[in-house]
Coordinates of C-alpha atoms in Angstrom, one line a residue:
Chain A
K1 CA 84.1 87.4 92.8
A2 CA 85.0 88.8 89.6
G3 CA 88.3 91.1 89.3
V4 CA 88.7 94.4 87.9
T5 CA 88.1 93.9 84.0
Q6 CA 89.8 96.2 81.6
T7 CA 89.1 96.2 77.9
P8 CA 90.8 96.0 75.3
R9 CA 93.8 94.1 76.7
Y10 CA 95.7 95.4 73.5
L11 CA 95.2 98.4 71.4
I12 CA 97.4 99.7 68.3
K13 CA 96.5 103.4 67.1
T14 CA 98.0 105.8 64.8
R15 CA 99.0 109.3 65.7
G16 CA 96.3 112.0 65.9
Q17 CA 93.7 109.3 66.8
Q18 CA 91.5 109.0 69.6
V19 CA 91.2 106.0 71.7
T20 CA 88.9 104.9 74.4
L21 CA 89.8 102.3 77.2
S22 CA 87.2 100.8 79.4
C23 CA 87.2 99.5 83.3
S24 CA 84.5 97.3 84.9
P25 CA 85.2 97.6 88.9
I26 CA 84.8 95.1 91.3
S27 CA 81.2 94.7 92.0
G28 CA 80.0 97.2 95.1
H29 CA 83.4 99.3 94.4
R30 CA 82.6 102.9 93.9
S31 CA 85.9 104.4 93.2
V32 CA 88.0 103.9 90.0
S33 CA 91.4 105.4 89.5
W34 CA 93.4 105.2 86.2
Y35 CA 97.0 105.0 86.2
Q36 CA 99.6 105.0 83.3
Q37 CA 102.8 103.1 83.3
T38 CA 105.8 103.8 81.0
P39 CA 109.1 102.4 81.4
G40 CA 110.5 106.1 81.9
Q41 CA 108.1 107.5 84.1
G42 CA 106.8 104.4 86.1
L43 CA 103.2 104.5 87.5
Q44 CA 101.6 107.7 87.2
F45 CA 98.1 108.9 88.7
L46 CA 95.8 110.0 85.6
F47 CA 92.4 110.6 87.8
E48 CA 90.0 108.8 90.0
Y49 CA 86.5 108.9 89.8
F50 CA 83.8 108.3 92.8
S51 CA 80.0 108.3 92.2
E52 CA 80.3 109.7 88.8
T53 CA 82.5 112.7 89.5
Q54 CA 85.9 113.1 89.3
R55 CA 87.7 113.9 92.5
N56 CA 91.3 114.1 91.7
K57 CA 93.4 114.6 88.7
G58 CA 97.1 114.0 88.0
N59 CA 99.2 116.1 85.9
F60 CA 98.3 115.0 82.3
P61 CA 97.2 117.1 79.6
G62 CA 93.6 117.8 78.8
R63 CA 93.9 115.3 75.8
F64 CA 93.3 112.6 78.7
S65 CA 89.7 112.5 80.2
G66 CA 87.4 110.1 81.8
R67 CA 84.0 109.6 83.0
Q68 CA 82.0 107.2 85.4
F69 CA 78.6 105.7 84.7
S70 CA 75.9 105.2 87.3
N71 CA 77.2 101.5 87.6
S72 CA 80.6 102.7 88.3
R73 CA 82.1 101.4 85.2
S74 CA 84.6 103.8 83.8
E75 CA 86.1 104.8 80.4
M76 CA 89.0 106.8 79.7
N77 CA 89.6 108.6 76.6
V78 CA 92.7 109.9 75.1
S79 CA 92.3 112.4 72.0
T80 CA 95.0 113.5 69.4
L81 CA 97.2 110.6 70.2
E82 CA 101.0 111.1 70.5
L83 CA 103.9 108.6 70.0
G84 CA 104.6 108.9 73.8
D85 CA 101.1 107.9 74.8
S86 CA 102.0 104.5 74.3
A87 CA 101.9 103.0 77.8
L88 CA 100.0 100.4 80.0
Y89 CA 97.1 102.0 81.4
L90 CA 96.1 100.7 84.4
C91 CA 92.5 100.8 86.2
A92 CA 92.1 100.2 90.0
S93 CA 89.2 99.9 92.0
S94 CA 88.3 100.7 95.6
P95 CA 85.2 100.1 97.8
W96 CA 86.0 103.5 99.3
T97 CA 84.6 102.9 102.8
G98 CA 86.9 105.7 104.4
N99 CA 89.1 103.0 106.3
D100 CA 89.5 100.8 103.3
Y101 CA 92.6 101.5 101.3
G102 CA 92.2 98.7 99.1
Y103 CA 93.1 98.9 95.5
T104 CA 92.4 96.1 93.2
F105 CA 93.9 96.6 89.7
G106 CA 93.2 95.4 86.5
S107 CA 95.4 93.7 83.9
G108 CA 95.3 96.8 82.1
T109 CA 95.1 98.0 78.4
R110 CA 98.7 98.2 76.6
L111 CA 98.4 100.9 74.1
T112 CA 101.0 101.3 71.4
V113 CA 100.7 104.3 69.1
V114 CA 102.3 104.1 65.9
Chain B
D1 CA 109.4 115.6 91.5
Q2 CA 109.8 112.2 92.5
Q3 CA 108.2 112.1 95.9
V4 CA 108.5 108.3 96.3
K5 CA 111.8 106.6 95.6
Q6 CA 113.1 103.2 95.2
N7 CA 116.9 103.9 94.6
S8 CA 117.5 100.0 93.8
P9 CA 116.3 99.1 90.1
S10 CA 117.1 95.5 90.7
L11 CA 118.0 93.1 93.6
S12 CA 119.3 89.5 93.3
V13 CA 118.7 87.1 96.2
Q14 CA 119.5 83.4 97.0
E15 CA 116.6 81.2 97.5
G16 CA 115.7 80.8 101.3
R17 CA 117.6 83.8 102.3
I18 CA 115.9 87.6 103.3
S19 CA 115.1 89.8 100.8
I20 CA 114.8 93.6 101.4
L21 CA 113.7 96.1 99.2
N22 CA 113.8 99.7 100.2
C23 CA 111.8 102.9 99.5
D24 CA 112.1 106.6 100.5
Y25 CA 109.9 109.4 100.4
T26 CA 109.8 112.8 100.9
N27 CA 106.3 114.2 101.5
S28 CA 105.5 114.2 105.0
M29 CA 101.7 114.2 104.4
F30 CA 101.8 110.7 103.3
D31 CA 99.7 108.7 105.7
Y32 CA 99.4 105.5 104.1
F33 CA 102.3 103.3 102.3
L34 CA 101.7 99.9 100.4
W35 CA 103.7 97.4 98.6
Y36 CA 102.6 95.8 95.4
K37 CA 104.1 93.2 93.3
K38 CA 103.9 93.2 89.6
Y39 CA 104.3 90.5 87.0
P40 CA 104.8 91.3 83.2
A41 CA 101.7 92.1 81.3
E42 CA 99.6 92.1 84.3
G43 CA 98.2 94.8 87.0
P44 CA 99.8 95.5 90.1
T45 CA 98.9 92.9 93.1
F46 CA 98.5 94.3 96.5
L47 CA 101.1 92.5 99.2
I48 CA 101.0 94.6 102.5
S49 CA 100.5 98.1 103.8
I50 CA 101.0 100.1 106.9
S51 CA 99.4 103.2 108.2
S52 CA 101.8 106.1 109.3
I53 CA 100.9 105.5 112.9
K54 CA 102.4 102.2 113.0
D55 CA 106.3 101.1 112.4
K56 CA 105.7 97.6 111.5
N57 CA 103.2 95.2 109.9
E58 CA 103.8 91.7 109.3
D59 CA 101.8 89.2 107.0
G60 CA 103.2 85.5 107.0
R61 CA 106.6 85.8 104.9
F62 CA 106.3 89.6 104.4
T63 CA 107.1 92.5 106.9
V64 CA 107.0 96.1 106.3
F65 CA 108.8 98.7 108.5
L66 CA 108.3 102.4 108.5
N67 CA 110.8 104.9 109.9
K68 CA 109.1 108.2 109.4
S69 CA 111.7 110.3 111.0
A70 CA 114.1 109.0 108.2
K71 CA 111.1 109.1 105.7
H72 CA 112.2 105.5 104.8
L73 CA 110.3 102.2 104.5
S74 CA 111.3 98.7 103.6
L75 CA 109.8 95.4 102.8
H76 CA 111.5 92.2 104.1
I77 CA 110.8 88.8 102.7
V78 CA 111.7 85.8 104.5
P79 CA 112.4 83.2 103.3
S80 CA 112.4 84.3 99.7
Q81 CA 111.1 81.6 97.3
P82 CA 111.7 81.6 93.4
G83 CA 107.8 82.5 93.0
D84 CA 108.8 86.1 94.6
S85 CA 110.6 87.0 91.4
A86 CA 108.7 90.1 90.2
V87 CA 109.0 94.0 90.0
Y88 CA 108.0 95.3 93.7
F89 CA 106.3 98.9 93.8
C90 CA 106.1 100.9 96.8
A91 CA 103.3 103.6 97.0
A92 CA 102.4 106.0 99.4
S93 CA 99.0 107.8 99.7
V94 CA 97.7 111.1 101.2
R95 CA 94.1 112.3 101.5
F96 CA 93.3 115.5 100.3
G97 CA 90.3 117.5 99.2
I98 CA 86.9 118.0 100.9
Q99 CA 85.7 114.5 100.4
G100 CA 89.2 112.8 101.5
A101 CA 89.9 111.6 97.9
Q102 CA 93.2 110.2 97.7
K103 CA 95.7 108.9 94.8
L104 CA 98.6 106.6 95.1
V105 CA 102.1 107.9 94.5
F106 CA 104.2 105.0 93.2
G107 CA 108.3 104.4 93.2
Q108 CA 110.1 103.4 90.1
G109 CA 109.9 99.8 91.0
T110 CA 112.7 97.4 91.9
R111 CA 113.1 93.9 90.2
L112 CA 113.7 91.3 92.5
T113 CA 115.3 87.8 91.2
I114 CA 115.2 84.8 93.2
N115 CA 117.9 82.6 92.6
P116 CA 117.5 78.8 93.3

């Protein structure tokens, strides 16, 4: 079956712009989480969506937002980009059956802010 | 506050020998622990996990040990193979909220290099 698909793979933006990243989870997976990976901070949790509702949010400023659609696809948006937002953004999906803790990650979107 | 720590940024092991990667955590509420393997420009790939009610889980060449009293877990790879060279992340999860939602808290990663 198809894995977690993230688009685009690479993105270059300038400071002050906004960006939208997309994630298509594995078919049947209802939970989608987003993580930011940077060399200094490692993998940091951004937020998690389940059935179009944000259940958890990490410790990131309000410039970072997301949403999930009825088909479980998710988008995250970063407004007023800063140089420090340059990172690999990873999406993970899970079936969330209550006992299944399996998270499958996509290959990520590499965002560079110049 | 780094709740999950991997104190060794890198580890070099001879092919065929045992690789031991370590991870410490501080939050006693964590109830599930996972190990992921990551290659450059790819997302993390799930390797093996362990519930907090167990102290060992084995899957082929990979074994994870959990010592709750020490808040320590380790991943053993035996025998190590060149294809095991990658960055390894340990992660911990805790359920919270009414709906039992969870998030993964990752360590900083350990770069494992297997030398032929």
